[in-house]
Amino acid sequence: MQWTEMLLAVVSGFALTIMAMPIVIGFFRTKQLGQTTRDEGPKWHEVKTGTPTMGGIVFLVAAIISTIWVSIWQNVFSIGIVLTLFILILYGLLGFLDDFIKVFKKRNLGLTSKQKLIGQILGGVLFFGVSLYKNIPTELAFPFVGPVNIGWFYGLFIIFWLVGFSNAVNLTDGLDGLVAGTASIAYGAYAIIAWNQQQLDILIVCLTIIGGLIGFFFFNKKPAKIFMGDVGSLALGGGLAAISILLHQEWSLLLIGLVFVMETASVMIQVTSFKLRGKRVFKMSPIHHHFEMSGWSEWRVVLTFWSIGLLAAGACLLIIL
């Protein structure tokens, strides 16, 4: 696969997103539909109330369309692409239903956590089932040990990985441009790994998503004209987990997705500390809000987290490659 074909995959996702996003923003503004800021969130985020959301639909559809046509054109359409697109679509659909209920039905809670969890687990079960049917290895590489075939336990790992990282990216999506940047870096790292392994099918998926995210960022940078919503964040997290599995570099996501891990850990620490000690460790969680409450500007938090993500991804690539 030449550089021109790889560039085409990025440009395709970017162009479709750039063209469609103004239409979606215009629709939400005409209908006066927008996100309602949570009461427990930072008070200065109240100015964001009414901002259109569900922008993830655009870059998600753009990436899916681009992946299908570029992979068919390059003759690399595969079961790996099918599995990845399945997770992107299913998790995106769960996020869409959650956002739709919040925005159109005016119910702030959207889907219940139980409903989303059932859908996410179902996705993991089907992902594993197809993997077994297609004889995709059920080996998990352990540090200092190497690949170990763990059989059916690999299915439990897949479910945990998909559910965990889809929710981790969802938790991170709290500041303008934060996930657009950190997810682009993570997918960029996996694009390099896929290229090194000559898994051109996975490479195309990564590149089209990156193109879509770059296009989305132009509308999501501060002050955001639109948010990605759960439809975008849940799909992106599930997609990262799926790609790490298909590349058999599962543990790499702990480093490549370090920002998402930090955000999730901060919530777990905060909740555990409050329940056991009655005290909070952070001023607010997820941790990006802690830095906001400490006086950091939104841009400073976003750029710092991007830098952490870039350094962690670079370190991981050095280790793997």
Coordinates of C-alpha atoms in Angstrom, one line a residue:
M1 CA 0.0 0.0 0.0
Q2 CA 1.6 3.3 -1.2
W3 CA 1.6 6.6 0.7
T4 CA -0.9 8.0 -1.8
E5 CA -3.4 5.3 -0.9
M6 CA -2.9 5.9 2.8
L7 CA -3.3 9.6 2.3
L8 CA -6.5 8.9 0.4
A9 CA -7.9 7.0 3.3
V10 CA -7.3 10.0 5.6
V11 CA -8.6 12.5 3.2
S12 CA -11.7 10.5 2.5
G13 CA -12.7 10.5 6.2
F14 CA -11.7 14.1 6.6
A15 CA -13.6 15.4 3.5
L16 CA -16.9 13.5 4.3
T17 CA -16.8 14.9 7.8
I18 CA -16.0 18.5 6.8
M19 CA -18.8 18.5 4.3
A20 CA -21.5 16.9 6.5
M21 CA -20.8 18.6 9.8
P22 CA -22.2 22.0 9.0
I23 CA -25.4 20.4 7.9
V24 CA -25.8 18.5 11.2
I25 CA -24.9 21.6 13.3
G26 CA -27.4 23.6 11.3
F27 CA -30.1 21.0 11.9
F28 CA -29.6 21.0 15.7
R29 CA -29.6 24.8 15.8
T30 CA -32.7 25.1 13.7
K31 CA -34.5 22.7 16.0
Q32 CA -32.9 24.3 19.1
L33 CA -31.6 21.0 20.3
G34 CA -28.5 20.9 22.4
Q35 CA -26.7 19.4 25.3
T36 CA -27.6 20.2 28.9
T37 CA -24.7 20.7 31.2
R38 CA -24.7 18.5 34.2
D39 CA -25.5 20.2 37.5
E40 CA -22.5 18.6 39.2
G41 CA -20.1 19.8 36.5
P42 CA -18.0 23.0 36.7
K43 CA -20.1 26.1 36.9
W44 CA -18.2 27.8 34.0
H45 CA -19.4 24.9 31.7
E46 CA -22.9 26.3 31.9
V47 CA -22.2 28.5 28.9
K48 CA -21.9 25.3 26.9
T49 CA -25.6 24.4 27.5
G50 CA -27.4 24.3 24.2
T51 CA -24.4 23.4 22.2
P52 CA -25.3 20.8 19.6
T53 CA -24.1 17.3 20.3
M54 CA -24.1 13.8 18.6
G55 CA -21.4 15.0 16.2
G56 CA -19.8 11.6 16.5
I57 CA -22.4 10.4 14.1
V58 CA -20.7 12.3 11.3
F59 CA -17.1 11.2 11.7
L60 CA -18.3 7.7 12.5
V61 CA -20.3 7.3 9.3
A62 CA -17.5 9.0 7.3
A63 CA -15.0 6.5 8.6
I64 CA -17.2 3.5 8.0
I65 CA -18.0 4.6 4.4
S66 CA -14.4 5.4 3.7
T67 CA -13.1 2.2 5.2
I68 CA -15.4 0.1 3.1
W69 CA -14.7 1.7 -0.2
V70 CA -10.9 2.1 0.3
S71 CA -10.5 -1.5 1.6
I72 CA -12.5 -2.9 -1.4
W73 CA -10.5 -0.7 -3.8
Q74 CA -7.3 -2.0 -2.3
N75 CA -8.6 -5.5 -2.2
V76 CA -7.9 -5.9 1.6
F77 CA -11.5 -6.1 2.9
S78 CA -11.3 -8.7 5.7
I79 CA -12.9 -10.2 8.7
G80 CA -10.8 -7.8 10.8
I81 CA -12.5 -4.9 9.1
V82 CA -15.9 -6.6 9.7
L83 CA -15.2 -7.1 13.4
T84 CA -13.9 -3.5 13.9
L85 CA -16.8 -1.9 12.0
F86 CA -19.3 -4.1 14.0
I87 CA -18.0 -2.8 17.3
L88 CA -17.9 0.8 16.0
I89 CA -21.5 0.5 14.7
L90 CA -22.9 -1.3 17.8
Y91 CA -21.2 0.9 20.4
G92 CA -22.0 3.9 18.3
L93 CA -25.7 2.8 18.2
L94 CA -25.7 2.5 22.0
G95 CA -24.3 6.0 22.3
F96 CA -26.7 7.3 19.7
L97 CA -29.7 5.9 21.7
D98 CA -28.3 7.4 24.9
D99 CA -27.8 10.8 23.2
F100 CA -31.1 10.7 21.4
I101 CA -33.1 10.1 24.7
K102 CA -31.2 13.0 26.3
V103 CA -31.5 15.5 23.5
F104 CA -34.8 14.6 21.8
K105 CA -36.7 13.1 24.7
K106 CA -35.4 15.6 27.2
R107 CA -34.4 12.9 29.7
N108 CA -31.0 13.8 31.2
L109 CA -30.0 10.3 32.1
G110 CA -30.5 8.7 28.7
L111 CA -30.0 4.9 28.7
T112 CA -29.4 3.4 32.1
S113 CA -26.0 2.1 32.8
K114 CA -27.4 -1.4 32.9
Q115 CA -28.8 -1.1 29.5
K116 CA -25.6 0.2 28.0
L117 CA -23.6 -2.5 29.8
I118 CA -25.8 -5.3 28.4
G119 CA -25.3 -3.9 24.9
Q120 CA -21.5 -3.6 25.4
I121 CA -21.2 -7.2 26.7
L122 CA -23.3 -8.5 23.9
G123 CA -20.9 -6.9 21.5
G124 CA -18.0 -8.5 23.2
V125 CA -19.6 -11.9 23.1
L126 CA -20.4 -11.7 19.4
F127 CA -16.8 -10.4 18.7
F128 CA -15.4 -13.4 20.4
G129 CA -17.8 -15.8 18.8
V130 CA -16.8 -14.6 15.3
S131 CA -13.2 -14.8 16.3
L132 CA -13.5 -18.4 17.2
Y133 CA -15.5 -19.2 14.0
K134 CA -12.7 -17.6 11.9
N135 CA -10.0 -19.3 14.0
I136 CA -8.4 -16.1 15.1
P137 CA -5.9 -17.1 17.8
T138 CA -7.1 -16.8 21.4
E139 CA -3.6 -16.1 22.7
L140 CA -2.8 -13.3 25.1
A141 CA 0.8 -12.1 25.4
F142 CA 1.9 -11.8 29.0
P143 CA 5.0 -9.7 30.0
F144 CA 8.1 -11.8 30.5
V145 CA 6.2 -14.9 29.6
G146 CA 5.0 -14.5 26.0
P147 CA 1.9 -15.6 24.2
V148 CA -0.4 -18.0 26.2
N149 CA -3.5 -19.6 24.7
I150 CA -6.1 -19.0 27.4
G151 CA -9.0 -20.4 25.4
W152 CA -12.5 -19.4 26.6
F153 CA -11.0 -17.0 29.1
Y154 CA -9.9 -14.9 26.2
G155 CA -13.6 -14.2 25.6
L156 CA -13.9 -12.7 29.1
F157 CA -10.8 -10.6 28.4
I158 CA -12.3 -9.3 25.2
I159 CA -15.5 -8.3 26.9
F160 CA -13.6 -6.6 29.7
W161 CA -11.4 -4.8 27.2
L162 CA -14.2 -3.6 25.0
V163 CA -16.4 -2.5 27.8
G164 CA -13.6 -0.9 29.8
F165 CA -12.1 1.2 27.1
S166 CA -15.3 2.3 25.5
N167 CA -16.3 3.7 28.9
A168 CA -12.9 5.1 29.5
V169 CA -13.0 7.2 26.4
N170 CA -16.5 8.2 27.3
L171 CA -15.3 9.5 30.6
T172 CA -12.5 11.5 28.9
D173 CA -14.9 13.3 26.7
G174 CA -15.5 16.4 28.9
L175 CA -13.5 19.2 27.3
D176 CA -13.5 20.8 23.9
G177 CA -11.1 18.9 21.6
L178 CA -9.8 16.6 24.3
V179 CA -10.9 13.2 22.9
A180 CA -10.6 14.4 19.3
G181 CA -6.9 14.9 19.9
T182 CA -6.1 11.9 22.3
A183 CA -8.1 9.5 20.1
S184 CA -6.3 10.7 16.9
I185 CA -2.9 10.0 18.7
A186 CA -4.0 6.6 19.8
Y187 CA -5.4 5.6 16.4
G188 CA -2.2 7.0 14.8
A189 CA -0.1 4.7 17.0
Y190 CA -2.1 1.7 16.0
A191 CA -1.8 2.7 12.3
I192 CA 2.0 2.6 12.7
I193 CA 1.8 -0.9 14.4
A194 CA -0.6 -2.1 11.7
W195 CA 1.7 -0.8 9.0
N196 CA 4.7 -2.6 10.6
Q197 CA 2.7 -5.8 10.8
Q198 CA 1.5 -5.3 7.2
Q199 CA -2.1 -5.6 8.4
L200 CA -3.3 -3.2 5.7
D201 CA -7.0 -3.8 6.6
I202 CA -6.6 -2.5 10.1
L203 CA -4.3 0.3 8.8
I204 CA -7.2 1.6 6.6
V205 CA -9.6 1.6 9.5
C206 CA -7.2 3.6 11.7
L207 CA -6.5 6.1 8.9
T208 CA -10.1 6.8 8.0
I209 CA -11.0 7.4 11.7
I210 CA -8.0 9.8 12.0
G211 CA -9.3 11.7 9.0
G212 CA -12.8 11.9 10.5
L213 CA -11.4 13.1 13.8
I214 CA -9.3 15.8 12.2
G215 CA -12.3 17.1 10.3
F216 CA -14.4 16.9 13.5
F217 CA -11.8 18.9 15.5
F218 CA -12.3 22.0 13.4
F219 CA -15.8 22.1 14.8
N220 CA -15.0 20.8 18.3
K221 CA -12.1 22.9 19.2
K222 CA -12.8 25.6 21.9
P223 CA -15.3 27.1 21.8
A224 CA -16.9 24.0 20.4
K225 CA -19.7 24.3 17.8
I226 CA -20.7 20.7 18.5
F227 CA -19.8 17.9 20.9
M228 CA -19.2 14.3 19.8
G229 CA -21.6 12.8 22.3
D230 CA -21.7 9.2 23.5
V231 CA -22.2 8.1 20.0
G232 CA -18.7 9.1 19.2
S233 CA -16.8 8.4 22.4
L234 CA -18.3 4.9 23.1
A235 CA -17.5 3.9 19.5
L236 CA -14.0 5.3 19.6
G237 CA -13.1 3.5 22.8
G238 CA -14.6 0.2 21.6
G239 CA -12.8 0.6 18.3
L240 CA -9.4 1.1 20.0
A241 CA -10.0 -2.0 22.1
A242 CA -11.0 -4.1 19.0
I243 CA -8.0 -2.9 17.0
S244 CA -5.5 -3.7 19.9
I245 CA -7.0 -7.2 20.0
L246 CA -6.9 -7.8 16.2
L247 CA -3.3 -6.6 16.1
H248 CA -2.5 -8.9 19.1
Q249 CA -1.1 -6.0 21.0
E250 CA -3.7 -5.9 23.7
W251 CA -1.6 -4.6 26.6
S252 CA -0.3 -1.8 24.5
L253 CA -3.6 0.0 24.9
L254 CA -2.7 0.6 28.6
L255 CA 0.2 2.8 27.4
I256 CA -1.2 4.1 24.1
G257 CA -4.5 4.9 25.9
L258 CA -2.8 6.2 29.0
V259 CA -4.9 9.3 29.2
F260 CA -8.1 7.2 29.1
V261 CA -6.7 5.0 31.8
M262 CA -5.8 8.0 34.0
E263 CA -9.3 9.4 33.6
T264 CA -10.9 6.1 34.6
A265 CA -8.6 5.5 37.5
S266 CA -9.3 9.0 38.9
V267 CA -13.0 8.3 38.9
M268 CA -12.5 4.9 40.6
I269 CA -10.1 6.4 43.2
Q270 CA -12.6 9.3 43.9
V271 CA -15.6 7.0 44.4
T272 CA -13.7 4.5 46.5
S273 CA -12.1 7.2 48.7
F274 CA -15.5 8.9 49.3
K275 CA -17.3 5.7 50.2
L276 CA -14.5 4.4 52.5
R277 CA -13.2 7.6 54.0
G278 CA -15.9 10.2 53.3
K279 CA -13.2 12.3 51.6
R280 CA -12.4 13.2 48.0
V281 CA -8.9 12.8 46.6
F282 CA -9.5 15.2 43.7
K283 CA -11.4 18.4 43.5
M284 CA -13.6 16.8 40.9
S285 CA -13.4 13.8 38.7
P286 CA -12.6 12.7 36.0
I287 CA -9.2 14.2 36.5
H288 CA -9.4 16.8 33.7
H289 CA -12.0 18.6 35.9
H290 CA -9.6 18.6 38.8
F291 CA -7.1 20.6 36.9
E292 CA -9.8 23.0 35.8
M293 CA -10.8 23.5 39.4
S294 CA -7.1 24.1 40.2
G295 CA -7.1 27.1 37.9
W296 CA -5.9 25.6 34.6
S297 CA -7.5 26.9 31.4
E298 CA -9.4 24.4 29.3
W299 CA -6.8 24.7 26.5
R300 CA -3.9 24.1 29.0
V301 CA -5.6 20.9 30.2
V302 CA -6.3 19.7 26.7
L303 CA -2.8 20.4 25.4
T304 CA -1.2 18.8 28.5
F305 CA -3.3 15.7 28.1
W306 CA -2.5 15.5 24.3
S307 CA 1.2 15.7 25.2
I308 CA 0.9 12.9 27.8
G309 CA -0.9 10.8 25.2
L310 CA 1.7 11.6 22.5
L311 CA 4.6 10.7 24.8
A312 CA 3.0 7.5 26.0
A313 CA 2.2 6.4 22.5
G314 CA 5.7 7.2 21.4
A315 CA 7.2 5.2 24.3
C316 CA 4.9 2.2 23.4
L317 CA 6.0 2.3 19.8
L318 CA 9.7 2.3 20.8
I319 CA 9.1 -0.7 23.0
I320 CA 7.1 -2.7 20.3
L321 CA 9.0 -1.7 17.2

